[in-house]
XYZ file of C-alpha atoms in Angstrom:
616
model
C 0.000 0.000 0.000
C 1.738 3.248 -1.145
C 2.052 6.328 1.029
C -0.177 8.421 -1.208
C -3.137 6.058 -0.861
C -2.557 5.760 2.880
C -2.595 9.535 3.207
C -5.797 9.774 1.158
C -7.419 7.112 3.321
C -6.569 8.992 6.502
C -7.896 12.216 4.967
C -11.200 10.497 4.161
C -11.529 9.110 7.695
C -10.785 12.485 9.317
C -13.228 14.164 6.922
C -15.847 11.570 7.852
C -15.442 12.247 11.565
C -15.674 15.998 10.931
C -18.812 15.551 8.851
C -20.457 13.420 11.544
C -19.579 15.981 14.218
C -21.236 18.690 12.116
C -24.252 16.461 11.414
C -24.670 15.690 15.130
C -24.701 19.403 15.959
C -27.246 20.095 13.200
C -29.583 17.319 14.354
C -29.343 18.499 17.950
C -30.176 22.064 16.914
C -33.121 20.847 14.834
C -34.383 18.779 17.771
C -34.241 21.812 20.093
C -36.128 23.931 17.550
C -38.858 21.291 17.240
C -39.210 21.153 21.024
C -39.546 24.935 21.210
C -42.181 24.872 18.490
C -44.040 22.110 20.321
C -44.015 24.085 23.568
C -45.358 27.168 21.779
C -47.951 25.523 19.564
C -48.734 22.368 21.483
C -52.311 21.260 20.931
C -54.248 19.439 23.621
C -53.651 15.717 23.529
C -56.678 13.799 22.222
C -58.655 12.419 25.090
C -56.574 14.049 27.804
C -58.252 15.794 30.676
C -56.454 17.721 33.355
C -57.983 18.557 36.709
C -57.957 22.251 35.834
C -59.958 21.719 32.656
C -62.296 19.062 34.003
C -65.950 19.921 34.298
C -67.564 19.508 37.688
C -71.081 18.171 37.535
C -73.566 20.378 39.384
C -76.489 19.218 41.458
C -80.031 20.438 40.853
C -79.567 23.443 43.151
C -76.532 24.659 41.218
C -73.930 23.777 43.819
C -70.982 21.575 42.899
C -71.839 17.917 43.107
C -69.927 15.576 45.358
C -67.039 13.570 43.938
C -69.176 10.454 44.291
C -72.031 11.942 42.284
C -69.676 13.249 39.594
C -68.058 9.824 39.288
C -71.438 8.132 38.916
C -72.366 10.626 36.196
C -69.154 9.899 34.282
C -69.786 6.162 34.533
C -73.349 6.606 33.344
C -72.227 8.636 30.328
C -69.503 6.122 29.477
C -71.890 3.193 29.183
C -74.849 5.089 27.815
C -76.327 3.877 24.542
C -76.928 7.510 23.595
C -73.902 9.538 22.528
C -73.401 12.214 25.156
C -70.340 14.109 26.236
C -69.496 12.714 29.655
C -68.905 14.963 32.600
C -65.518 14.246 34.147
C -65.106 14.734 37.902
C -62.251 16.959 38.978
C -61.270 14.599 41.789
C -61.112 10.853 42.134
C -63.830 9.152 44.120
C -61.306 7.367 46.312
C -57.584 7.430 46.831
C -55.696 5.417 44.224
C -54.556 1.999 45.378
C -51.733 0.022 43.787
C -51.236 -3.727 43.738
C -48.281 -5.728 42.454
C -48.018 -9.016 40.588
C -44.567 -10.361 39.850
C -42.591 -13.350 38.696
C -38.886 -13.697 37.971
C -39.176 -11.673 34.746
C -41.635 -8.817 35.298
C -43.209 -6.752 38.031
C -46.678 -5.482 37.129
C -48.071 -2.549 39.104
C -51.871 -2.451 38.860
C -54.043 0.463 39.921
C -57.648 0.994 40.968
C -57.601 4.038 38.689
C -59.084 2.431 35.611
C -58.670 -1.098 36.963
C -55.622 -1.319 34.725
C -51.811 -1.521 34.502
C -49.877 1.439 35.820
C -46.332 0.244 34.938
C -44.322 -2.880 34.124
C -40.721 -3.329 35.300
C -38.358 -5.805 33.628
C -36.371 -7.764 36.199
C -34.169 -9.988 33.995
C -31.133 -8.227 32.560
C -27.587 -9.317 31.840
C -26.412 -6.808 34.426
C -28.268 -8.723 37.136
C -30.538 -5.814 38.001
C -33.755 -4.200 36.802
C -33.757 -2.703 33.352
C -33.703 1.088 33.313
C -36.634 1.044 30.881
C -40.064 0.940 32.553
C -43.078 0.304 30.338
C -45.772 3.008 30.535
C -43.751 5.057 33.001
C -44.777 8.259 31.217
C -48.283 7.083 30.324
C -50.977 9.563 31.279
C -53.345 6.584 31.302
C -52.849 3.079 32.697
C -52.401 0.389 30.045
C -55.672 -1.420 29.211
C -57.737 1.420 30.693
C -61.008 1.865 28.816
C -61.895 4.631 26.382
C -64.881 5.510 24.252
C -65.366 7.555 21.065
C -66.894 11.000 21.002
C -69.185 12.426 18.363
C -66.300 14.257 16.649
C -64.302 11.060 16.137
C -61.785 11.491 18.938
C -61.356 9.279 21.971
C -62.471 10.328 25.419
C -60.451 8.577 28.056
C -60.865 8.602 31.779
C -59.478 6.203 34.345
C -62.581 5.447 36.401
C -62.292 4.274 39.991
C -62.591 0.512 40.441
C -62.815 -1.518 43.604
C -60.638 -4.527 44.384
C -62.768 -7.668 44.325
C -60.132 -10.390 44.622
C -56.372 -10.779 44.887
C -54.160 -13.874 44.817
C -50.432 -14.397 44.361
C -50.768 -14.364 40.561
C -54.066 -12.549 39.828
C -56.097 -9.450 40.672
C -59.757 -8.726 39.893
C -61.276 -5.238 39.851
C -64.976 -4.415 39.782
C -67.137 -1.479 38.726
C -70.926 -1.125 38.998
C -72.197 1.547 36.631
C -75.522 1.930 38.413
C -77.197 1.748 34.998
C -77.643 -1.994 34.828
C -74.084 -2.763 33.739
C -71.244 -4.193 35.808
C -67.590 -4.747 34.880
C -65.114 -7.271 36.206
C -61.501 -6.853 35.077
C -59.061 -9.666 35.852
C -55.284 -9.769 35.367
C -53.202 -12.915 35.686
C -49.492 -13.624 35.132
C -47.485 -16.838 35.008
C -46.075 -17.582 38.479
C -42.343 -18.026 39.018
C -41.191 -21.434 37.812
C -44.119 -21.893 35.441
C -43.526 -23.054 31.870
C -45.968 -20.469 30.570
C -44.672 -17.363 28.820
C -43.594 -15.091 31.719
C -44.136 -11.835 29.804
C -47.794 -12.558 29.047
C -50.486 -10.840 31.117
C -53.799 -12.626 30.667
C -56.664 -10.178 30.845
C -60.441 -10.397 30.695
C -63.063 -7.668 30.879
C -66.480 -9.160 31.630
C -69.451 -6.889 30.910
C -72.691 -8.002 32.593
C -76.186 -6.666 31.937
C -77.983 -6.886 35.285
C -81.014 -4.930 34.069
C -84.316 -6.295 32.821
C -83.869 -5.007 29.258
C -81.330 -5.482 26.500
C -78.454 -2.997 26.398
C -76.007 -2.127 23.601
C -72.932 -0.475 25.138
C -70.631 1.620 23.002
C -67.467 0.244 21.443
C -64.845 -0.120 24.162
C -61.285 0.964 23.458
C -58.352 -0.595 25.288
C -55.224 1.504 25.733
C -51.988 -0.304 24.820
C -49.811 1.777 27.119
C -47.111 4.281 26.280
C -43.718 3.449 24.795
C -40.913 5.982 24.832
C -37.694 5.971 22.807
C -34.568 4.382 24.175
C -31.244 6.157 24.252
C -29.838 3.541 21.861
C -32.301 4.366 19.082
C -30.801 5.803 15.933
C -32.376 8.934 14.521
C -34.393 8.302 11.381
C -35.171 4.596 11.746
C -38.487 5.092 13.543
C -38.326 2.092 15.848
C -40.903 3.918 17.980
C -44.235 3.079 16.395
C -47.709 1.599 16.731
C -48.881 -1.250 14.542
C -51.487 -3.860 13.755
C -51.891 -7.130 11.860
C -54.913 -7.408 9.546
C -54.527 -11.111 8.815
C -52.381 -10.571 5.726
C -49.852 -7.904 6.533
C -48.443 -6.107 9.551
C -48.572 -2.331 9.250
C -46.685 0.149 11.431
C -47.179 3.880 11.955
C -43.965 5.610 13.027
C -43.775 8.410 15.572
C -42.611 10.932 12.960
C -46.010 10.602 11.270
C -47.390 12.240 14.434
C -44.625 14.615 15.453
C -43.857 15.721 11.902
C -40.682 15.430 9.884
C -38.719 17.680 7.553
C -37.741 14.654 5.502
C -34.529 14.414 3.524
C -34.106 17.504 1.368
C -37.859 17.941 1.685
C -38.637 14.419 0.448
C -40.988 12.564 2.795
C -41.755 15.660 4.876
C -45.030 15.736 6.798
C -46.722 18.094 9.239
C -47.427 17.222 12.898
C -50.806 15.813 13.881
C -52.449 14.917 17.184
C -54.188 11.771 16.004
C -54.015 9.067 13.349
C -56.920 6.641 12.985
C -56.724 3.292 11.188
C -59.785 1.209 10.354
C -59.306 -2.464 9.505
C -60.045 -5.944 10.894
C -57.175 -6.302 13.369
C -56.025 -9.582 14.912
C -53.388 -7.952 17.101
C -52.097 -4.471 17.811
C -48.795 -3.220 19.186
C -46.853 -0.287 20.596
C -43.074 -0.594 20.623
C -39.651 0.969 20.612
C -36.300 -0.458 19.522
C -36.089 -3.314 22.034
C -39.459 -3.608 23.839
C -43.035 -4.120 22.685
C -46.564 -4.440 23.989
C -48.742 -6.681 21.818
C -52.463 -7.123 22.502
C -54.028 -10.173 20.857
C -57.443 -11.798 21.060
C -59.684 -14.297 19.329
C -61.951 -11.321 18.673
C -61.292 -8.989 15.763
C -60.772 -5.316 16.528
C -62.360 -2.661 14.330
C -60.104 0.394 14.527
C -57.053 1.935 16.142
C -56.433 5.439 17.511
C -52.742 6.444 17.586
C -51.391 9.594 19.200
C -48.172 11.042 20.639
C -47.471 11.464 24.335
C -45.126 14.035 25.844
C -43.319 13.156 29.038
C -44.832 14.636 32.173
C -43.330 17.886 33.429
C -42.013 16.215 36.577
C -40.471 13.243 34.744
C -36.675 13.334 34.786
C -35.921 9.972 33.213
C -33.913 9.335 30.034
C -35.145 10.821 26.765
C -37.678 12.938 28.683
C -37.642 15.563 25.953
C -38.709 13.205 23.180
C -42.254 12.160 22.405
C -43.607 8.746 23.267
C -46.403 6.956 21.449
C -49.609 5.272 22.563
C -52.718 3.811 20.959
C -56.168 2.486 21.808
C -57.881 -0.340 19.948
C -61.655 -0.735 19.680
C -63.758 -3.865 20.248
C -67.536 -4.080 19.889
C -69.373 -5.457 22.899
C -72.565 -6.044 20.938
C -76.068 -6.241 22.365
C -76.420 -7.795 25.805
C -79.720 -9.446 26.647
C -81.138 -8.980 30.127
C -78.985 -10.914 32.596
C -76.376 -11.784 29.935
C -72.616 -11.311 30.131
C -69.856 -11.020 27.577
C -66.189 -11.660 28.259
C -63.542 -9.857 26.225
C -60.406 -11.976 26.631
C -56.854 -10.952 25.730
C -53.231 -11.985 25.889
C -51.131 -8.900 26.553
C -47.426 -9.430 25.848
C -45.242 -6.775 27.461
C -41.587 -7.640 27.111
C -38.393 -7.617 25.058
C -38.445 -8.037 21.300
C -37.025 -11.547 21.312
C -37.875 -13.348 18.090
C -38.227 -16.824 19.601
C -40.687 -15.588 22.231
C -42.775 -13.625 19.761
C -42.787 -16.477 17.265
C -44.044 -18.865 19.956
C -47.062 -16.592 20.530
C -48.346 -17.474 17.062
C -50.513 -15.493 14.647
C -47.491 -13.814 13.021
C -46.681 -11.797 16.139
C -42.984 -12.123 15.288
C -43.645 -9.514 12.563
C -43.279 -6.997 15.378
C -39.523 -7.468 14.838
C -39.798 -5.669 11.463
C -37.024 -7.656 9.799
C -37.920 -6.144 6.434
C -38.090 -7.724 2.996
C -35.087 -9.948 3.775
C -36.755 -11.472 6.810
C -35.860 -14.991 5.669
C -32.139 -14.265 6.030
C -32.665 -12.419 9.315
C -34.492 -15.373 10.850
C -31.938 -17.853 9.499
C -29.004 -15.867 10.901
C -30.717 -15.367 14.251
C -31.364 -19.115 14.545
C -27.697 -19.718 13.703
C -26.627 -17.239 16.389
C -28.839 -18.960 18.958
C -27.216 -22.296 18.083
C -23.739 -20.823 18.597
C -24.823 -19.083 21.811
C -25.993 -22.419 23.212
C -22.354 -23.589 23.037
C -20.529 -20.275 23.559
C -22.694 -18.161 25.908
C -21.544 -14.777 24.635
C -23.419 -12.835 21.983
C -20.226 -10.993 21.012
C -18.292 -14.193 20.365
C -21.407 -15.645 18.706
C -21.262 -12.801 16.170
C -17.523 -13.382 15.609
C -17.959 -17.155 15.149
C -20.969 -16.660 12.876
C -18.955 -14.218 10.745
C -16.106 -16.740 10.448
C -18.565 -19.462 9.410
C -20.155 -17.204 6.793
C -16.697 -16.332 5.471
C -15.741 -20.006 5.219
C -18.946 -20.760 3.325
C -18.193 -18.052 0.768
C -14.424 -18.656 0.766
C -14.305 -20.659 -2.526
C -16.353 -18.010 -4.317
C -14.347 -15.052 -3.023
C -11.037 -16.875 -3.568
C -11.935 -17.612 -7.172
C -12.902 -13.981 -7.700
C -9.651 -12.793 -6.132
C -7.577 -15.100 -8.336
C -9.418 -13.828 -11.380
C -8.693 -10.252 -10.375
C -5.042 -11.151 -9.836
C -4.857 -12.574 -13.353
C -6.529 -9.422 -14.572
C -3.708 -7.337 -13.143
C -1.179 -9.472 -15.067
C -2.592 -8.574 -18.467
C -2.456 -4.823 -18.039
C 0.411 -4.515 -20.535
C -1.380 -6.435 -23.343
C -4.518 -4.445 -22.557
C -2.626 -1.188 -22.964
C -1.240 -2.382 -26.315
C -4.730 -3.257 -27.526
C -6.060 0.146 -26.516
C -3.241 1.860 -28.400
C -3.491 -0.395 -31.440
C -7.263 -0.155 -31.862
C -7.914 3.291 -30.436
C -9.654 4.275 -33.681
C -11.713 1.081 -33.880
C -13.672 0.561 -30.617
C -15.569 -2.444 -31.941
C -12.388 -4.289 -32.892
C -10.770 -3.335 -29.569
C -13.728 -4.818 -27.691
C -13.518 -8.057 -29.683
C -9.789 -8.412 -29.067
C -10.210 -7.580 -25.370
C -12.816 -10.305 -24.902
C -10.545 -12.706 -26.757
C -7.691 -11.808 -24.393
C -9.949 -12.442 -21.369
C -10.942 -15.865 -22.693
C -7.359 -16.877 -23.420
C -6.191 -15.973 -19.908
C -9.288 -17.171 -18.020
C -10.170 -13.871 -16.382
C -13.574 -12.413 -15.616
C -13.787 -8.600 -15.505
C -16.826 -8.658 -13.184
C -15.562 -11.385 -10.859
C -14.728 -8.904 -8.108
C -18.330 -7.695 -7.855
C -19.899 -11.149 -7.592
C -18.900 -11.977 -3.975
C -20.159 -8.608 -2.762
C -23.475 -9.037 -4.574
C -23.933 -12.558 -3.196
C -23.140 -11.456 0.360
C -25.318 -8.335 0.282
C -28.556 -10.176 1.266
C -26.626 -11.702 4.186
C -25.408 -8.296 5.315
C -28.842 -6.681 4.974
C -30.511 -9.589 6.763
C -27.986 -9.246 9.570
C -28.483 -5.480 9.606
C -32.246 -5.808 10.106
C -31.767 -8.557 12.678
C -29.104 -6.931 14.859
C -30.595 -3.444 14.929
C -33.601 -4.516 17.051
C -32.516 -7.823 18.629
C -32.968 -7.302 22.365
C -30.568 -10.201 22.989
C -27.705 -7.727 22.504
C -29.055 -5.218 25.030
C -26.594 -4.766 27.928
C -24.391 -7.540 26.470
C -20.684 -6.716 27.013
C -17.840 -7.759 24.722
C -14.171 -6.891 25.231
C -14.152 -3.095 25.751
C -17.757 -2.756 24.516
C -20.164 -2.354 27.430
C -23.348 -2.829 25.382
C -23.480 -4.472 21.942
C -26.815 -2.795 21.216
C -25.195 0.646 21.394
C -22.143 2.376 19.892
C -18.875 1.579 21.698
C -18.223 5.142 22.846
C -15.038 5.303 24.935
C -15.023 9.062 25.497
C -16.235 12.321 23.990
C -14.387 15.272 22.522
C -16.392 18.481 22.585
C -19.591 16.485 22.890
C -18.709 14.251 19.921
C -18.521 10.524 20.757
C -15.333 8.655 19.879
C -16.392 5.171 18.779
C -13.495 2.777 18.210
C -15.086 -0.106 16.289
C -16.296 2.015 13.329
C -12.799 3.496 13.004
C -11.252 0.011 12.967
C -13.908 -1.048 10.470
C -13.130 1.876 8.137
C -9.356 1.299 8.323
C -9.615 -2.457 7.667
C -12.005 -1.812 4.800
C -9.621 0.700 3.246
C -6.665 -1.649 3.745
C -8.653 -4.505 2.204
C -9.601 -2.481 -0.877
C -6.021 -1.274 -1.358
C -4.887 -4.908 -1.595
C -7.300 -5.743 -4.375
C -5.757 -5.840 -7.866
C -6.986 -3.049 -10.103
C -8.717 -4.132 -13.281
C -7.161 -2.619 -16.410
C -10.671 -2.009 -17.738
C -11.861 -0.257 -14.584
C -13.203 3.220 -15.078
C -11.101 5.865 -13.238
C -14.222 7.400 -11.716
C -15.317 3.969 -10.496
C -11.920 3.480 -8.842
C -12.310 6.807 -7.019
C -15.770 5.796 -5.817
C -14.400 2.531 -4.441
C -11.683 4.416 -2.566
C -14.406 6.603 -1.096
C -16.482 3.635 0.166
C -14.729 3.256 3.553
C -15.582 6.865 4.300
C -19.229 6.254 3.340
C -19.461 3.172 5.558
C -17.789 5.040 8.415
C -20.433 7.771 8.277
C -23.270 5.278 7.843
C -22.271 2.895 10.634
C -20.633 5.261 13.111
C -23.593 5.460 15.499
C -24.958 1.987 14.824
C -25.028 -0.814 17.342
C -21.630 -2.311 18.102
C -22.939 -5.765 17.212
C -23.454 -4.810 13.568
C -20.130 -2.959 13.300
C -18.395 -5.927 14.943
C -19.669 -8.218 12.169
C -18.458 -5.889 9.420
C -15.057 -5.381 11.077
C -14.420 -9.112 11.499
C -15.571 -9.622 7.907
C -12.996 -7.070 6.709
C -10.176 -8.636 8.744
C -10.952 -12.097 7.361
C -11.005 -10.714 3.821
C -7.582 -9.110 4.375
C -6.224 -12.463 5.605
C -7.690 -14.221 2.584
C -6.208 -11.696 0.171
C -2.812 -12.002 1.867
C -2.897 -15.766 1.375
C -3.853 -15.437 -2.292
C -1.247 -12.766 -3.007
C 1.510 -14.808 -1.340
C 0.932 -17.834 -3.528
C 2.811 -18.140 -6.845
C 0.789 -17.388 -9.918
C -0.780 -20.394 -11.549
C 0.361 -20.946 -15.123
C -2.273 -19.667 -17.456
C -3.809 -22.259 -19.692
C -5.213 -20.609 -22.773
C -8.446 -22.109 -23.881
C -8.034 -24.048 -27.108
C -9.497 -22.360 -30.111
C -12.751 -23.810 -31.281
C -12.121 -25.857 -34.461
C -13.748 -24.473 -37.561
C -16.656 -26.361 -38.980
C -16.028 -28.377 -42.178
C -17.301 -26.711 -45.260
C -20.432 -28.073 -46.838
C -20.481 -29.317 -50.396
C -22.084 -26.239 -51.744
C -20.029 -23.787 -49.880
C -16.929 -23.831 -52.024
C -18.227 -25.357 -55.269
C -17.193 -28.532 -57.077
C -13.604 -29.247 -58.167
C -14.585 -28.595 -61.774
C -16.017 -25.222 -60.846
C -12.870 -24.353 -58.880
C -10.742 -25.329 -61.883
C -12.781 -23.072 -64.123
C -12.331 -20.210 -61.647
C -8.605 -20.713 -61.858
């Protein structure tokens, strides 16, 4: 590798770091501007009701009604068959009570406010302590609290006060009597510690009973899926934070930037902020998720529509990413008409846990589509299964990635070695190629014919160098989609890397993170490309583009998860080793392909002997 190319490579790397530093500052400034705009022009959140804005129901004499009376009025309006705007009490009927269900994986905090889920803590981490992410921590409503539509198409949500009817070590039942002939029982159950059942599943049932003497048709009930907030590891622009649903054929996801607005890329894909997105379709399951965690609500019933809206962190919340919007949604199920004395049970499985493919796949009904592996999902699933097999023997996800990369390289070794040998032969015929170009510079067609003839005689393929990269690209993309959201890598250390799901930042300079693996990746990639023989037919502009590729990959992968960059770095190192081996071997003697014998002439082609004699 000559000094000039080395110097150019270093210039590209330094320029890449400078560009990323500038880009980081620009994105941060844009984020601050959006937050200021949101604070100035923030619209009221659909369905939200603050105590200051809440209406207080008045009694017949005009004096404020008691909290108990106001609560009964709200309940009556909620379950009324006639569309009325409910009156929301300014104070709760009773003091909120919290109850806890837990196993070795999750701790579920339930609340009498809405008879629903206040928060879920995740107890199993590789660090041996609780995860710092708490599901629904910023939710202004408990998960699975009930909502109902208003006449203008929005959702009105209010966490009504429930009473505790029953509590065991693994279940809690809440009750609510509407006073209008309807009663609700809401039960939550989790798998106890040591059970073989899925530990992240919360079984839930809402039983609606008509205790009146006439048939009743309650409104559609909407179940809130809780609030997900972004994680610090999430890369800007990939929209891991989203709400989704499965309609029986395809999973569809609505990203947070569809709600908060986006300037797009050079104006392409830009959209304005909105407070609410509504989707209408037959839905078999619905979800709210971020990069590594998801809540998925599934049922044998089919939902009718989904309300999706952004959630800002509460003013007193000081947790991570407090200044970025979360996302929540509510899904609607029809109760139908209830005959006098009849009941209907709405039963659900509510998965709240990490985005682990094997767990989600075991839930059935295509719930593993929550992973969003993309159009190369086949390769992503295959590679993930391979990684699990390696991890069963070598219990380290970092070493599993290294071993998997080595195995992939060995599989493609014959193909890449053949391509490298062909490129090496190509470099040996540069002199004859130059002579042909000079000899036939005024006859391009003849020069092309002679060039192809030269390639055939020396057994070289001018496009051989591109083939291995094209073949491996689906593998790389499948791995990219798999590693970017695989929660298995969360908090997984490897060598100096503290978390394979995040960049391996060692320190910062002026607020800019110094990540070592991407720098090693860029250097090894540049070194690898400098070792490759240059094709005599290669376009000069194409050669410059190839020299620029390490810089492009450095910018693209700099803030990606260390797991993905680790794969690419090991891949580069193995390719360098392979090229060293090929270059150190003596050149194989070229065996020109024998010329194809000419076909014998037919009788009529040259004429008879007598005719030839006459011609003479």
